[in-house]
Amino acid sequence: MMRLHRRITYRAGAAALIVLAAGACGTGRVTMPGAIDVTGVAPSTTLRVRVAGRIERVALERYVAVTALSEITPTGETAATAARIYDVQTIIARTYAVSHMGRHAADGFDLCDQTHCQLYQPDRLRTSSFGPAAEGATARTRGQVLRLDGAVIDALFHADCGGHTTTPAAAWNGTNHSYLAARADDVPGLTHRQWIFEASLADWRSLLNGDPRTSVGTVLTGLEVAATGPGDRVTSIQVAGERPRVISGDLLRTVVTAARGPRALMSTRFIIQRTAIGFRLSGSGFGHGVGLCQRGTMARARRGDSVGAILGHYYPGTRLSR
């Protein structure tokens, strides 16, 4: 079980409601901390991690190395750039682990090994050529976490913001925090993932009818963006049909990915176009878009930005401490 030198108290008003997409740890609404008052984080801390269905006790610093290695692979980067990328990711992994300890306490463990928490694939330390880089970064950043006004933050991150990060409120109707601001990712030469999801009217109707929250009935006549938020994320969609309704972009993504997989509808940063047979969604990015963008981090590390500058861009107002 995780041990801390002193106390852990939830700050008043800090909780944020996050709607989670389908994953190995299940679906549902989970209350997430905005910042947790944690003093004296001990590198010797241990976590209870559910790994492939079994609960294992894992030293915090080993968990950090494995998670950083599991979450990002800087293929094609120089050794110096890869080192900087892993310095950033190990700090994020540690901060996230500390702020989410006990997330699965009701199930008898702290964190799972899936994206519901953080990816944890211990075999990668043995099989990945980046193992030494991740372990080196873990040693250099040992014990470091991000704080705001002394409290450990909720260090959310994602694969690709598509060009602009967003806020928790825009992403999933959560509670906003000053350090999770919408930020442009405008590094010169940085390109973001582009994607398209297209389906016929019949397929769209089947997808929507697969969840009672989006069920449209026997007729679907329209699907259009009604509102967008920070970072051009879709916050509201008008669905026209037998049972017309307004749904969130996050809910649509949840429903589609539950049926077609996580790469079907990669983000909520998209436009909707009517086609001859149905509707096409054209978008950019991969993930919820809140907090640190890994693709942007790699571009910043490549151009020589310091670890502090990278973290400061994505988590404004925070500071590193042990």
CSV table of C-alpha atoms in Angstrom, one decimal:
chain,number,residue,atom,x,y,z
A,1,MET,CA,0.0,0.0,0.0
A,2,MET,CA,1.3,3.5,-0.7
A,3,ARG,CA,3.0,5.1,2.2
A,4,LEU,CA,3.5,8.9,2.6
A,5,HIS,CA,5.6,10.6,5.3
A,6,ARG,CA,2.7,12.7,6.5
A,7,ARG,CA,-1.0,13.2,5.7
A,8,ILE,CA,-3.2,13.3,2.6
A,9,THR,CA,-6.2,15.6,2.6
A,10,TYR,CA,-8.5,16.5,-0.2
A,11,ARG,CA,-8.7,20.2,-0.7
A,12,ALA,CA,-12.2,21.7,-0.5
A,13,GLY,CA,-13.7,22.2,-3.9
A,14,ALA,CA,-10.9,20.4,-5.7
A,15,ALA,CA,-12.8,17.4,-7.0
A,16,ALA,CA,-13.6,17.1,-10.7
A,17,LEU,CA,-16.1,14.8,-12.3
A,18,ILE,CA,-14.7,12.9,-15.2
A,19,VAL,CA,-16.7,10.8,-17.6
A,20,LEU,CA,-14.5,7.9,-18.7
A,21,ALA,CA,-14.6,6.0,-22.0
A,22,ALA,CA,-14.7,2.2,-22.2
A,23,GLY,CA,-11.6,0.5,-21.0
A,24,ALA,CA,-10.3,-2.6,-19.3
A,25,CYS,CA,-11.2,-1.1,-15.9
A,26,GLY,CA,-14.8,-0.4,-16.9
A,27,THR,CA,-16.9,2.6,-17.6
A,28,GLY,CA,-18.6,5.2,-15.5
A,29,ARG,CA,-18.2,8.4,-13.6
A,30,VAL,CA,-15.3,8.8,-11.3
A,31,THR,CA,-14.5,11.7,-9.0
A,32,MET,CA,-11.0,12.9,-9.8
A,33,PRO,CA,-8.9,15.2,-7.6
A,34,GLY,CA,-8.0,18.7,-8.8
A,35,ALA,CA,-5.1,18.9,-6.4
A,36,ILE,CA,-4.3,16.8,-3.3
A,37,ASP,CA,-2.4,18.1,-0.3
A,38,VAL,CA,0.5,15.6,-0.1
A,39,THR,CA,3.5,16.3,2.0
A,40,GLY,CA,6.8,14.3,2.0
A,41,VAL,CA,6.3,11.9,-0.9
A,42,ALA,CA,8.8,9.0,-0.2
A,43,PRO,CA,10.6,7.4,-3.1
A,44,SER,CA,10.4,4.2,-1.1
A,45,THR,CA,6.6,4.3,-1.4
A,46,THR,CA,4.9,1.2,-2.7
A,47,LEU,CA,1.7,0.9,-4.8
A,48,ARG,CA,-0.8,-1.9,-5.2
A,49,VAL,CA,-1.1,-2.2,-9.0
A,50,ARG,CA,-3.5,-4.6,-10.7
A,51,VAL,CA,-1.3,-6.2,-13.4
A,52,ALA,CA,-3.0,-8.6,-15.9
A,53,GLY,CA,-5.7,-9.2,-13.3
A,54,ARG,CA,-3.4,-9.8,-10.4
A,55,ILE,CA,-2.6,-7.3,-7.6
A,56,GLU,CA,1.1,-6.7,-7.2
A,57,ARG,CA,3.1,-4.5,-4.8
A,58,VAL,CA,5.3,-2.2,-6.9
A,59,ALA,CA,7.9,0.3,-5.7
A,60,LEU,CA,6.8,3.8,-6.8
A,61,GLU,CA,10.0,4.5,-8.7
A,62,ARG,CA,9.8,1.2,-10.6
A,63,TYR,CA,6.2,2.0,-11.4
A,64,VAL,CA,7.3,5.4,-12.7
A,65,ALA,CA,10.0,3.9,-15.0
A,66,VAL,CA,7.6,1.2,-16.4
A,67,THR,CA,4.7,3.6,-16.9
A,68,ALA,CA,6.8,6.2,-18.7
A,69,LEU,CA,8.2,3.5,-21.0
A,70,SER,CA,4.7,2.1,-21.6
A,71,GLU,CA,3.1,5.5,-22.3
A,72,ILE,CA,5.6,7.0,-24.8
A,73,THR,CA,8.2,5.7,-27.3
A,74,PRO,CA,10.4,8.4,-28.9
A,75,THR,CA,11.3,6.4,-32.0
A,76,GLY,CA,13.7,8.3,-34.3
A,77,GLU,CA,14.7,10.9,-31.7
A,78,THR,CA,18.3,11.5,-30.6
A,79,ALA,CA,19.5,10.2,-27.3
A,80,ALA,CA,19.5,13.7,-25.8
A,81,THR,CA,15.9,14.4,-27.0
A,82,ALA,CA,14.7,11.0,-25.8
A,83,ALA,CA,16.3,11.6,-22.4
A,84,ARG,CA,14.5,15.0,-22.1
A,85,ILE,CA,11.2,13.3,-23.2
A,86,TYR,CA,11.5,10.7,-20.5
A,87,ASP,CA,12.5,13.3,-17.9
A,88,VAL,CA,9.1,14.9,-18.5
A,89,GLN,CA,7.1,11.7,-18.7
A,90,THR,CA,8.6,10.3,-15.5
A,91,ILE,CA,7.7,13.4,-13.6
A,92,ILE,CA,4.1,13.2,-15.0
A,93,ALA,CA,3.9,9.5,-14.2
A,94,ARG,CA,4.9,10.0,-10.6
A,95,THR,CA,2.7,13.0,-10.1
A,96,TYR,CA,-0.3,11.2,-11.6
A,97,ALA,CA,0.4,8.1,-9.5
A,98,VAL,CA,0.6,10.1,-6.2
A,99,SER,CA,-2.5,12.2,-7.0
A,100,HIS,CA,-4.5,9.1,-7.9
A,101,MET,CA,-3.4,6.7,-5.2
A,102,GLY,CA,-6.3,4.6,-3.9
A,103,ARG,CA,-8.3,5.3,-7.1
A,104,HIS,CA,-9.4,1.6,-7.0
A,105,ALA,CA,-9.4,1.3,-3.2
A,106,ALA,CA,-12.8,-0.2,-3.2
A,107,ASP,CA,-11.4,-3.1,-5.3
A,108,GLY,CA,-8.4,-3.6,-3.1
A,109,PHE,CA,-5.7,-1.8,-5.1
A,110,ASP,CA,-4.4,1.6,-6.0
A,111,LEU,CA,-4.0,1.7,-9.8
A,112,CYS,CA,-4.8,-0.5,-12.8
A,113,ASP,CA,-2.4,-1.2,-15.7
A,114,GLN,CA,-4.6,0.3,-18.4
A,115,THR,CA,-5.3,3.7,-19.8
A,116,HIS,CA,-8.1,4.1,-17.2
A,117,CYS,CA,-5.1,4.9,-14.9
A,118,GLN,CA,-1.8,4.7,-16.7
A,119,LEU,CA,-0.4,2.0,-18.9
A,120,TYR,CA,1.9,-0.3,-16.9
A,121,GLN,CA,3.6,-3.0,-19.0
A,122,PRO,CA,6.5,-4.3,-16.9
A,123,ASP,CA,8.0,-6.5,-19.7
A,124,ARG,CA,8.9,-3.4,-21.6
A,125,LEU,CA,11.8,-2.8,-19.2
A,126,ARG,CA,13.3,-6.0,-20.6
A,127,THR,CA,12.2,-5.8,-24.2
A,128,SER,CA,12.3,-2.1,-25.2
A,129,SER,CA,15.5,-0.4,-26.4
A,130,PHE,CA,14.4,2.7,-24.5
A,131,GLY,CA,14.5,0.8,-21.2
A,132,PRO,CA,17.8,2.4,-20.1
A,133,ALA,CA,16.6,5.9,-21.1
A,134,ALA,CA,13.4,5.5,-19.0
A,135,GLU,CA,15.4,4.2,-16.0
A,136,GLY,CA,17.9,6.9,-16.3
A,137,ALA,CA,15.2,9.6,-16.3
A,138,THR,CA,13.5,8.0,-13.3
A,139,ALA,CA,16.8,8.3,-11.4
A,140,ARG,CA,17.4,11.9,-12.4
A,141,THR,CA,13.9,13.0,-11.4
A,142,ARG,CA,13.6,10.7,-8.4
A,143,GLY,CA,10.9,11.9,-6.1
A,144,GLN,CA,9.9,14.9,-8.2
A,145,VAL,CA,6.3,15.8,-8.5
A,146,LEU,CA,4.4,18.9,-9.8
A,147,ARG,CA,2.6,21.1,-7.3
A,148,LEU,CA,0.4,24.1,-7.2
A,149,ASP,CA,0.4,26.1,-3.9
A,150,GLY,CA,2.0,23.1,-2.3
A,151,ALA,CA,-0.6,20.6,-3.5
A,152,VAL,CA,0.2,17.8,-5.9
A,153,ILE,CA,-1.8,18.4,-9.1
A,154,ASP,CA,-3.8,16.1,-11.3
A,155,ALA,CA,-1.3,15.7,-14.1
A,156,LEU,CA,-3.5,14.7,-16.9
A,157,PHE,CA,-1.9,14.0,-20.3
A,158,HIS,CA,-2.8,12.6,-23.7
A,159,ALA,CA,-1.2,11.5,-27.0
A,160,ASP,CA,-2.0,14.4,-29.3
A,161,CYS,CA,-4.0,17.5,-28.8
A,162,GLY,CA,-4.5,18.1,-32.5
A,163,GLY,CA,-3.0,21.6,-32.3
A,164,HIS,CA,-4.7,23.0,-29.1
A,165,THR,CA,-5.3,21.6,-25.7
A,166,THR,CA,-8.6,22.1,-23.9
A,167,THR,CA,-10.1,22.3,-20.5
A,168,PRO,CA,-11.8,19.6,-18.3
A,169,ALA,CA,-15.1,21.4,-18.6
A,170,ALA,CA,-15.0,21.3,-22.4
A,171,ALA,CA,-13.7,17.8,-22.5
A,172,TRP,CA,-16.1,16.0,-20.2
A,173,ASN,CA,-18.0,18.7,-18.3
A,174,GLY,CA,-15.5,18.4,-15.4
A,175,THR,CA,-14.2,21.1,-13.1
A,176,ASN,CA,-11.7,23.5,-14.5
A,177,HIS,CA,-8.3,24.2,-12.8
A,178,SER,CA,-5.9,27.0,-13.5
A,179,TYR,CA,-3.1,24.6,-14.4
A,180,LEU,CA,-5.3,22.7,-16.9
A,181,ALA,CA,-5.8,25.6,-19.2
A,182,ALA,CA,-6.5,25.5,-23.0
A,183,ARG,CA,-3.1,26.1,-24.7
A,184,ALA,CA,-2.1,26.4,-28.3
A,185,ASP,CA,0.5,23.8,-29.4
A,186,ASP,CA,2.2,25.9,-32.1
A,187,VAL,CA,5.8,24.7,-32.2
A,188,PRO,CA,7.1,25.5,-35.8
A,189,GLY,CA,7.2,22.3,-37.9
A,190,LEU,CA,5.0,20.4,-35.5
A,191,THR,CA,2.4,18.3,-37.3
A,192,HIS,CA,-0.6,16.6,-35.5
A,193,ARG,CA,-2.4,13.4,-36.3
A,194,GLN,CA,-5.3,13.7,-38.8
A,195,TRP,CA,-8.1,11.2,-39.0
A,196,ILE,CA,-11.4,10.4,-40.6
A,197,PHE,CA,-14.3,8.3,-39.4
A,198,GLU,CA,-17.1,7.7,-42.0
A,199,ALA,CA,-20.2,5.5,-41.8
A,200,SER,CA,-23.5,5.1,-43.6
A,201,LEU,CA,-26.8,6.3,-42.2
A,202,ALA,CA,-27.6,2.7,-41.3
A,203,ASP,CA,-24.3,2.2,-39.5
A,204,TRP,CA,-24.7,5.6,-37.7
A,205,ARG,CA,-28.2,4.6,-36.6
A,206,SER,CA,-26.9,1.3,-35.3
A,207,LEU,CA,-24.0,3.0,-33.4
A,208,LEU,CA,-26.3,5.5,-31.8
A,209,ASN,CA,-29.0,2.9,-30.9
A,210,GLY,CA,-26.3,0.9,-29.2
A,211,ASP,CA,-26.5,3.1,-26.2
A,212,PRO,CA,-29.7,4.4,-24.5
A,213,ARG,CA,-28.1,7.8,-24.0
A,214,THR,CA,-27.8,8.3,-27.8
A,215,SER,CA,-30.6,6.1,-29.1
A,216,VAL,CA,-32.3,7.8,-32.1
A,217,GLY,CA,-34.9,5.2,-33.0
A,218,THR,CA,-35.7,3.9,-36.5
A,219,VAL,CA,-34.9,7.1,-38.4
A,220,LEU,CA,-31.8,9.2,-38.4
A,221,THR,CA,-31.9,12.4,-40.5
A,222,GLY,CA,-29.2,14.7,-39.1
A,223,LEU,CA,-26.0,14.9,-37.2
A,224,GLU,CA,-24.3,18.3,-36.8
A,225,VAL,CA,-22.1,20.2,-34.5
A,226,ALA,CA,-24.1,22.5,-32.3
A,227,ALA,CA,-21.3,24.0,-30.2
A,228,THR,CA,-17.6,23.9,-29.7
A,229,GLY,CA,-15.4,24.9,-26.7
A,230,PRO,CA,-11.7,25.8,-26.1
A,231,GLY,CA,-9.4,24.1,-28.6
A,232,ASP,CA,-12.2,23.7,-31.0
A,233,ARG,CA,-13.5,20.6,-29.2
A,234,VAL,CA,-17.0,19.6,-30.0
A,235,THR,CA,-19.1,20.1,-26.8
A,236,SER,CA,-22.6,19.7,-28.3
A,237,ILE,CA,-24.1,17.7,-31.2
A,238,GLN,CA,-27.6,17.9,-32.5
A,239,VAL,CA,-29.0,14.5,-33.5
A,240,ALA,CA,-32.1,14.5,-35.6
A,241,GLY,CA,-34.4,11.5,-36.1
A,242,GLU,CA,-37.3,9.7,-34.6
A,243,ARG,CA,-35.9,10.6,-31.2
A,244,PRO,CA,-34.1,13.9,-31.7
A,245,ARG,CA,-31.6,14.8,-28.9
A,246,VAL,CA,-28.6,16.9,-28.1
A,247,ILE,CA,-25.5,15.0,-26.9
A,248,SER,CA,-21.9,15.9,-26.0
A,249,GLY,CA,-19.0,15.3,-28.2
A,250,ASP,CA,-17.4,13.2,-25.5
A,251,LEU,CA,-20.5,11.0,-25.3
A,252,LEU,CA,-20.5,10.4,-29.0
A,253,ARG,CA,-16.8,9.5,-28.9
A,254,THR,CA,-17.5,7.1,-26.0
A,255,VAL,CA,-20.3,5.4,-27.9
A,256,VAL,CA,-18.4,5.0,-31.2
A,257,THR,CA,-15.1,3.8,-29.6
A,258,ALA,CA,-17.0,1.3,-27.4
A,259,ALA,CA,-18.4,-0.3,-30.6
A,260,ARG,CA,-15.5,0.3,-33.1
A,261,GLY,CA,-12.3,0.6,-30.9
A,262,PRO,CA,-10.3,3.4,-29.5
A,263,ARG,CA,-8.9,4.5,-32.8
A,264,ALA,CA,-12.2,4.9,-34.6
A,265,LEU,CA,-13.1,8.4,-33.3
A,266,MET,CA,-9.8,9.6,-31.9
A,267,SER,CA,-10.8,12.9,-30.3
A,268,THR,CA,-13.6,15.4,-30.0
A,269,ARG,CA,-11.8,17.9,-32.2
A,270,PHE,CA,-13.6,17.3,-35.5
A,271,ILE,CA,-16.1,18.6,-38.1
A,272,ILE,CA,-19.1,16.7,-39.4
A,273,GLN,CA,-19.9,16.5,-43.1
A,274,ARG,CA,-22.9,14.9,-44.8
A,275,THR,CA,-22.0,12.4,-47.5
A,276,ALA,CA,-23.9,10.6,-50.2
A,277,ILE,CA,-24.4,7.6,-47.9
A,278,GLY,CA,-24.1,9.0,-44.3
A,279,PHE,CA,-21.8,11.3,-42.3
A,280,ARG,CA,-18.1,11.8,-42.2
A,281,LEU,CA,-16.2,13.1,-39.2
A,282,SER,CA,-12.8,14.7,-40.0
A,283,GLY,CA,-10.6,15.5,-37.0
A,284,SER,CA,-7.2,15.9,-35.5
A,285,GLY,CA,-5.5,14.7,-32.4
A,286,PHE,CA,-5.8,11.5,-30.2
A,287,GLY,CA,-7.1,11.6,-26.7
A,288,HIS,CA,-9.1,13.9,-24.4
A,289,GLY,CA,-6.9,16.9,-25.1
A,290,VAL,CA,-6.5,18.0,-21.4
A,291,GLY,CA,-3.1,18.7,-19.9
A,292,LEU,CA,0.2,17.6,-21.5
A,293,CYS,CA,0.3,16.8,-25.2
A,294,GLN,CA,2.9,14.1,-25.8
A,295,ARG,CA,3.3,14.9,-29.5
A,296,GLY,CA,3.9,18.5,-28.5
A,297,THR,CA,6.3,17.5,-25.8
A,298,MET,CA,8.4,15.6,-28.2
A,299,ALA,CA,8.5,18.6,-30.6
A,300,ARG,CA,9.5,20.9,-27.7
A,301,ALA,CA,12.2,18.5,-26.5
A,302,ARG,CA,13.5,18.2,-30.0
A,303,ARG,CA,14.0,21.9,-30.3
A,304,GLY,CA,15.9,22.0,-27.0
A,305,ASP,CA,13.2,23.3,-24.6
A,306,SER,CA,14.1,22.5,-20.9
A,307,VAL,CA,12.1,20.1,-18.9
A,308,GLY,CA,10.8,23.0,-16.8
A,309,ALA,CA,9.7,25.0,-19.8
A,310,ILE,CA,7.8,22.0,-21.3
A,311,LEU,CA,6.0,21.3,-18.0
A,312,GLY,CA,5.4,25.0,-17.5
A,313,HIS,CA,3.7,25.3,-20.9
A,314,TYR,CA,1.2,22.5,-20.3
A,315,TYR,CA,0.7,23.0,-16.5
A,316,PRO,CA,1.0,26.8,-16.0
A,317,GLY,CA,1.7,28.1,-12.5
A,318,THR,CA,3.0,24.7,-11.2
A,319,ARG,CA,6.4,24.0,-9.8
A,320,LEU,CA,8.6,20.9,-9.3
A,321,SER,CA,9.4,19.7,-5.8
A,322,ARG,CA,10.2,16.6,-3.9
